[in-house]
Amino acid sequence: MSELGLVRPDMQGIVGQPYGRQVSYPISASDIRKWALAVYFPQTPPSRYADPRAAAAGRLVAPLDFNPFAWGAAEETGTGREIEIGPEYRSSGAMEHYLGVTPPELRRALNGGVSATYTGVPMRPGDVITAESAIAGYSEREGRLGAMLLTDIATTWTNQDGDEVRTRRMTLIRY
């Protein structure tokens, strides 16, 4: 057990293991243009996001914040290790059950912060993006309401060639 008793050995054992995978539909030039028009409105988006000549020349790229899953996923796969959990856990954002581990008995959750790193290649028309999420680590703190479990989640996006597009990290605070 951990210092405050929230992180059990079975939870530590699933750190780094993917618990969710989504595959996008192929990205179209129209998807990129619509996203750019919405994001830059009322200004005109930069040509690299919306100009048909850029698309024809193969220079059209998606804005960094483009989300190919905004219209749903073409494919979602589980781990095959999922276990049933009660409704009291669903509201807490628990994800351990996707890996066959009972979540800690914490009923409330809030977003402790999100960051994205764009170190990879830009998304382009025709790309198919795969998003894979894993628990990156756990930490504990004592708060005004008692013991808090901080769960770091990393979601990595790669394109059809295996090139990294971006990594999104989120901290989930449960108490």
PDB file of C-alpha atoms in Angstrom:
ATOM      1  CA  MET A   1       0.000   0.000   0.000  1.00  0.00           C
ATOM      2  CA  SER A   2       1.005   3.580  -0.512  1.00  0.00           C
ATOM      3  CA  GLU A   3       1.578   6.258   2.120  1.00  0.00           C
ATOM      4  CA  LEU A   4      -2.099   7.324   2.311  1.00  0.00           C
ATOM      5  CA  GLY A   5      -3.386   3.908   1.326  1.00  0.00           C
ATOM      6  CA  LEU A   6      -5.048   4.872  -1.945  1.00  0.00           C
ATOM      7  CA  VAL A   7      -2.650   3.291  -4.449  1.00  0.00           C
ATOM      8  CA  ARG A   8      -2.705  -0.477  -4.171  1.00  0.00           C
ATOM      9  CA  PRO A   9      -0.090  -2.824  -5.713  1.00  0.00           C
ATOM     10  CA  ASP A  10      -2.600  -3.996  -8.358  1.00  0.00           C
ATOM     11  CA  MET A  11      -3.070  -0.359  -9.396  1.00  0.00           C
ATOM     12  CA  GLN A  12       0.691   0.209  -9.627  1.00  0.00           C
ATOM     13  CA  GLY A  13       0.851  -2.887 -11.821  1.00  0.00           C
ATOM     14  CA  ILE A  14      -1.272  -1.311 -14.572  1.00  0.00           C
ATOM     15  CA  VAL A  15       0.704   1.937 -14.886  1.00  0.00           C
ATOM     16  CA  GLY A  16       1.815   2.360 -18.490  1.00  0.00           C
ATOM     17  CA  GLN A  17      -0.581  -0.234 -19.895  1.00  0.00           C
ATOM     18  CA  PRO A  18      -2.978   1.087 -22.573  1.00  0.00           C
ATOM     19  CA  TYR A  19      -6.609   1.007 -21.484  1.00  0.00           C
ATOM     20  CA  GLY A  20      -8.305   2.662 -24.445  1.00  0.00           C
ATOM     21  CA  ARG A  21      -7.707   2.843 -28.188  1.00  0.00           C
ATOM     22  CA  GLN A  22      -9.552   4.781 -30.875  1.00  0.00           C
ATOM     23  CA  VAL A  23      -8.946   5.032 -34.612  1.00  0.00           C
ATOM     24  CA  SER A  24     -10.236   8.049 -36.523  1.00  0.00           C
ATOM     25  CA  TYR A  25     -11.922   8.208 -39.872  1.00  0.00           C
ATOM     26  CA  PRO A  26      -9.544   9.443 -42.597  1.00  0.00           C
ATOM     27  CA  ILE A  27      -9.048  13.187 -42.275  1.00  0.00           C
ATOM     28  CA  SER A  28     -10.368  15.148 -45.233  1.00  0.00           C
ATOM     29  CA  ALA A  29      -9.297  18.548 -46.518  1.00  0.00           C
ATOM     30  CA  SER A  30     -12.871  19.660 -45.864  1.00  0.00           C
ATOM     31  CA  ASP A  31     -12.597  18.612 -42.179  1.00  0.00           C
ATOM     32  CA  ILE A  32      -9.456  20.709 -41.811  1.00  0.00           C
ATOM     33  CA  ARG A  33     -10.972  23.731 -43.575  1.00  0.00           C
ATOM     34  CA  LYS A  34     -14.166  23.621 -41.494  1.00  0.00           C
ATOM     35  CA  TRP A  35     -12.199  23.344 -38.255  1.00  0.00           C
ATOM     36  CA  ALA A  36      -9.937  26.250 -39.231  1.00  0.00           C
ATOM     37  CA  LEU A  37     -12.886  28.411 -40.276  1.00  0.00           C
ATOM     38  CA  ALA A  38     -14.599  27.774 -36.932  1.00  0.00           C
ATOM     39  CA  VAL A  39     -11.459  28.350 -34.842  1.00  0.00           C
ATOM     40  CA  TYR A  40     -10.328  31.541 -36.592  1.00  0.00           C
ATOM     41  CA  PHE A  41     -13.794  33.081 -37.074  1.00  0.00           C
ATOM     42  CA  PRO A  42     -14.373  35.974 -37.706  1.00  0.00           C
ATOM     43  CA  GLN A  43     -10.845  36.288 -39.151  1.00  0.00           C
ATOM     44  CA  THR A  44      -9.710  34.359 -42.218  1.00  0.00           C
ATOM     45  CA  PRO A  45      -7.651  31.281 -41.273  1.00  0.00           C
ATOM     46  CA  PRO A  46      -4.049  30.990 -42.464  1.00  0.00           C
ATOM     47  CA  SER A  47      -3.758  29.529 -45.962  1.00  0.00           C
ATOM     48  CA  ARG A  48      -1.945  26.411 -44.731  1.00  0.00           C
ATOM     49  CA  TYR A  49      -5.273  25.394 -43.133  1.00  0.00           C
ATOM     50  CA  ALA A  50      -7.859  26.448 -45.690  1.00  0.00           C
ATOM     51  CA  ASP A  51      -6.482  27.389 -49.111  1.00  0.00           C
ATOM     52  CA  PRO A  52      -7.514  24.944 -51.885  1.00  0.00           C
ATOM     53  CA  ARG A  53      -4.186  25.714 -53.631  1.00  0.00           C
ATOM     54  CA  ALA A  54      -2.324  24.561 -50.507  1.00  0.00           C
ATOM     55  CA  ALA A  55      -4.398  21.384 -50.562  1.00  0.00           C
ATOM     56  CA  ALA A  56      -3.679  20.819 -54.264  1.00  0.00           C
ATOM     57  CA  ALA A  57       0.046  21.325 -53.637  1.00  0.00           C
ATOM     58  CA  GLY A  58       0.052  18.907 -50.665  1.00  0.00           C
ATOM     59  CA  ARG A  59       0.789  21.702 -48.168  1.00  0.00           C
ATOM     60  CA  LEU A  60      -2.540  21.651 -46.319  1.00  0.00           C
ATOM     61  CA  VAL A  61      -2.098  20.799 -42.627  1.00  0.00           C
ATOM     62  CA  ALA A  62      -4.525  20.738 -39.728  1.00  0.00           C
ATOM     63  CA  PRO A  63      -4.340  23.307 -36.919  1.00  0.00           C
ATOM     64  CA  LEU A  64      -2.577  21.915 -33.860  1.00  0.00           C
ATOM     65  CA  ASP A  65      -5.829  21.740 -31.899  1.00  0.00           C
ATOM     66  CA  PHE A  66      -7.654  19.834 -34.661  1.00  0.00           C
ATOM     67  CA  ASN A  67      -9.528  16.824 -33.289  1.00  0.00           C
ATOM     68  CA  PRO A  68     -10.197  14.031 -35.801  1.00  0.00           C
ATOM     69  CA  PHE A  69     -12.421  12.349 -33.190  1.00  0.00           C
ATOM     70  CA  ALA A  70     -14.820  15.305 -32.971  1.00  0.00           C
ATOM     71  CA  TRP A  71     -17.191  13.463 -35.324  1.00  0.00           C
ATOM     72  CA  GLY A  72     -16.740  10.081 -33.679  1.00  0.00           C
ATOM     73  CA  ALA A  73     -14.290   7.227 -34.050  1.00  0.00           C
ATOM     74  CA  ALA A  74     -14.197   4.687 -36.850  1.00  0.00           C
ATOM     75  CA  GLU A  75     -13.038   2.062 -34.368  1.00  0.00           C
ATOM     76  CA  GLU A  76     -12.812   1.721 -30.589  1.00  0.00           C
ATOM     77  CA  THR A  77     -11.216  -1.262 -28.932  1.00  0.00           C
ATOM     78  CA  GLY A  78     -11.013  -2.306 -25.329  1.00  0.00           C
ATOM     79  CA  THR A  79      -8.441  -4.392 -23.552  1.00  0.00           C
ATOM     80  CA  GLY A  80     -10.472  -7.574 -23.197  1.00  0.00           C
ATOM     81  CA  ARG A  81      -9.815  -7.331 -19.452  1.00  0.00           C
ATOM     82  CA  GLU A  82     -12.701  -5.020 -18.525  1.00  0.00           C
ATOM     83  CA  ILE A  83     -14.605  -5.716 -15.319  1.00  0.00           C
ATOM     84  CA  GLU A  84     -18.061  -4.489 -14.344  1.00  0.00           C
ATOM     85  CA  ILE A  85     -18.173  -1.586 -11.889  1.00  0.00           C
ATOM     86  CA  GLY A  86     -21.045   0.076 -10.099  1.00  0.00           C
ATOM     87  CA  PRO A  87     -22.511   3.453 -11.025  1.00  0.00           C
ATOM     88  CA  GLU A  88     -20.810   5.090  -8.054  1.00  0.00           C
ATOM     89  CA  TYR A  89     -17.439   4.594  -9.780  1.00  0.00           C
ATOM     90  CA  ARG A  90     -18.530   5.864 -13.205  1.00  0.00           C
ATOM     91  CA  SER A  91     -18.991   9.414 -11.953  1.00  0.00           C
ATOM     92  CA  SER A  92     -15.467   9.437 -10.541  1.00  0.00           C
ATOM     93  CA  GLY A  93     -13.784   8.989 -13.925  1.00  0.00           C
ATOM     94  CA  ALA A  94     -12.364   5.618 -12.907  1.00  0.00           C
ATOM     95  CA  MET A  95     -10.465   3.885 -15.697  1.00  0.00           C
ATOM     96  CA  GLU A  96      -8.772   1.058 -13.809  1.00  0.00           C
ATOM     97  CA  HIS A  97     -11.691  -1.277 -14.555  1.00  0.00           C
ATOM     98  CA  TYR A  98     -10.716  -1.265 -18.250  1.00  0.00           C
ATOM     99  CA  LEU A  99      -7.595  -3.171 -17.171  1.00  0.00           C
ATOM    100  CA  GLY A 100      -9.343  -5.588 -14.835  1.00  0.00           C
ATOM    101  CA  VAL A 101      -8.586  -3.696 -11.623  1.00  0.00           C
ATOM    102  CA  THR A 102     -11.206  -2.491  -9.156  1.00  0.00           C
ATOM    103  CA  PRO A 103     -10.963   1.319  -8.855  1.00  0.00           C
ATOM    104  CA  PRO A 104     -10.230   2.912  -5.491  1.00  0.00           C
ATOM    105  CA  GLU A 105     -13.301   3.730  -3.417  1.00  0.00           C
ATOM    106  CA  LEU A 106     -13.406   7.422  -4.298  1.00  0.00           C
ATOM    107  CA  ARG A 107     -16.680   8.921  -5.456  1.00  0.00           C
ATOM    108  CA  ARG A 108     -15.794  12.410  -6.686  1.00  0.00           C
ATOM    109  CA  ALA A 109     -13.456  13.654  -9.383  1.00  0.00           C
ATOM    110  CA  LEU A 110     -12.306  16.857 -10.951  1.00  0.00           C
ATOM    111  CA  ASN A 111      -9.944  17.901 -13.698  1.00  0.00           C
ATOM    112  CA  GLY A 112      -6.537  18.759 -12.262  1.00  0.00           C
ATOM    113  CA  GLY A 113      -5.165  20.144 -15.519  1.00  0.00           C
ATOM    114  CA  VAL A 114      -4.561  19.261 -19.148  1.00  0.00           C
ATOM    115  CA  SER A 115      -1.565  19.889 -21.370  1.00  0.00           C
ATOM    116  CA  ALA A 116      -0.707  18.927 -24.930  1.00  0.00           C
ATOM    117  CA  THR A 117       2.699  18.495 -26.530  1.00  0.00           C
ATOM    118  CA  TYR A 118       2.944  18.832 -30.304  1.00  0.00           C
ATOM    119  CA  THR A 119       6.343  17.311 -30.970  1.00  0.00           C
ATOM    120  CA  GLY A 120       5.336  15.149 -33.861  1.00  0.00           C
ATOM    121  CA  VAL A 121       4.243  15.581 -37.435  1.00  0.00           C
ATOM    122  CA  PRO A 122       1.231  17.696 -38.451  1.00  0.00           C
ATOM    123  CA  MET A 123      -2.036  16.032 -39.409  1.00  0.00           C
ATOM    124  CA  ARG A 124      -2.799  16.124 -43.130  1.00  0.00           C
ATOM    125  CA  PRO A 125      -5.643  15.080 -45.434  1.00  0.00           C
ATOM    126  CA  GLY A 126      -5.770  11.291 -45.700  1.00  0.00           C
ATOM    127  CA  ASP A 127      -4.225  10.671 -42.283  1.00  0.00           C
ATOM    128  CA  VAL A 128      -5.828   8.120 -39.992  1.00  0.00           C
ATOM    129  CA  ILE A 129      -5.062   8.875 -36.351  1.00  0.00           C
ATOM    130  CA  THR A 130      -4.827   6.321 -33.555  1.00  0.00           C
ATOM    131  CA  ALA A 131      -5.246   7.535 -29.974  1.00  0.00           C
ATOM    132  CA  GLU A 132      -4.055   5.307 -27.153  1.00  0.00           C
ATOM    133  CA  SER A 133      -4.592   6.186 -23.479  1.00  0.00           C
ATOM    134  CA  ALA A 134      -2.705   4.845 -20.474  1.00  0.00           C
ATOM    135  CA  ILE A 135      -2.370   5.657 -16.798  1.00  0.00           C
ATOM    136  CA  ALA A 136       1.022   7.350 -16.611  1.00  0.00           C
ATOM    137  CA  GLY A 137       1.250   7.352 -12.823  1.00  0.00           C
ATOM    138  CA  TYR A 138      -0.371   7.895  -9.457  1.00  0.00           C
ATOM    139  CA  SER A 139       0.400  10.219  -6.577  1.00  0.00           C
ATOM    140  CA  GLU A 140      -1.387  11.077  -3.340  1.00  0.00           C
ATOM    141  CA  ARG A 141      -1.910  14.177  -1.281  1.00  0.00           C
ATOM    142  CA  GLU A 142      -3.789  15.121   1.803  1.00  0.00           C
ATOM    143  CA  GLY A 143      -6.374  17.837   1.130  1.00  0.00           C
ATOM    144  CA  ARG A 144      -8.978  19.722   3.138  1.00  0.00           C
ATOM    145  CA  LEU A 145     -11.512  16.977   2.353  1.00  0.00           C
ATOM    146  CA  GLY A 146      -9.110  14.146   3.131  1.00  0.00           C
ATOM    147  CA  ALA A 147      -6.883  11.929   1.011  1.00  0.00           C
ATOM    148  CA  MET A 148      -6.761  12.747  -2.714  1.00  0.00           C
ATOM    149  CA  LEU A 149      -5.588  10.460  -5.499  1.00  0.00           C
ATOM    150  CA  LEU A 150      -3.968  12.194  -8.466  1.00  0.00           C
ATOM    151  CA  THR A 151      -4.017  10.040 -11.588  1.00  0.00           C
ATOM    152  CA  ASP A 152      -1.902  11.139 -14.546  1.00  0.00           C
ATOM    153  CA  ILE A 153      -3.283   9.973 -17.886  1.00  0.00           C
ATOM    154  CA  ALA A 154      -1.351  10.167 -21.157  1.00  0.00           C
ATOM    155  CA  THR A 155      -3.032   9.889 -24.549  1.00  0.00           C
ATOM    156  CA  THR A 156      -0.708   9.586 -27.527  1.00  0.00           C
ATOM    157  CA  TRP A 157      -1.863  10.182 -31.096  1.00  0.00           C
ATOM    158  CA  THR A 158      -0.004   8.596 -33.990  1.00  0.00           C
ATOM    159  CA  ASN A 159      -0.721   8.618 -37.714  1.00  0.00           C
ATOM    160  CA  GLN A 160      -1.012   5.610 -40.031  1.00  0.00           C
ATOM    161  CA  ASP A 161       2.793   5.567 -40.454  1.00  0.00           C
ATOM    162  CA  GLY A 162       3.356   5.351 -36.693  1.00  0.00           C
ATOM    163  CA  ASP A 163       4.601   8.956 -36.498  1.00  0.00           C
ATOM    164  CA  GLU A 164       3.666  10.723 -33.278  1.00  0.00           C
ATOM    165  CA  VAL A 165       1.273  13.631 -33.757  1.00  0.00           C
ATOM    166  CA  ARG A 166       0.790  14.778 -30.176  1.00  0.00           C
ATOM    167  CA  THR A 167       0.576  13.698 -26.560  1.00  0.00           C
ATOM    168  CA  ARG A 168      -2.115  14.942 -24.216  1.00  0.00           C
ATOM    169  CA  ARG A 169      -1.630  14.642 -20.476  1.00  0.00           C
ATOM    170  CA  MET A 170      -4.386  15.052 -17.942  1.00  0.00           C
ATOM    171  CA  THR A 171      -4.414  14.883 -14.168  1.00  0.00           C
ATOM    172  CA  LEU A 172      -7.576  13.478 -12.628  1.00  0.00           C
ATOM    173  CA  ILE A 173      -8.071  14.345  -8.962  1.00  0.00           C
ATOM    174  CA  ARG A 174     -10.251  11.881  -7.091  1.00  0.00           C
ATOM    175  CA  TYR A 175     -11.335  12.153  -3.471  1.00  0.00           C
TER     176      TYR A 175
END
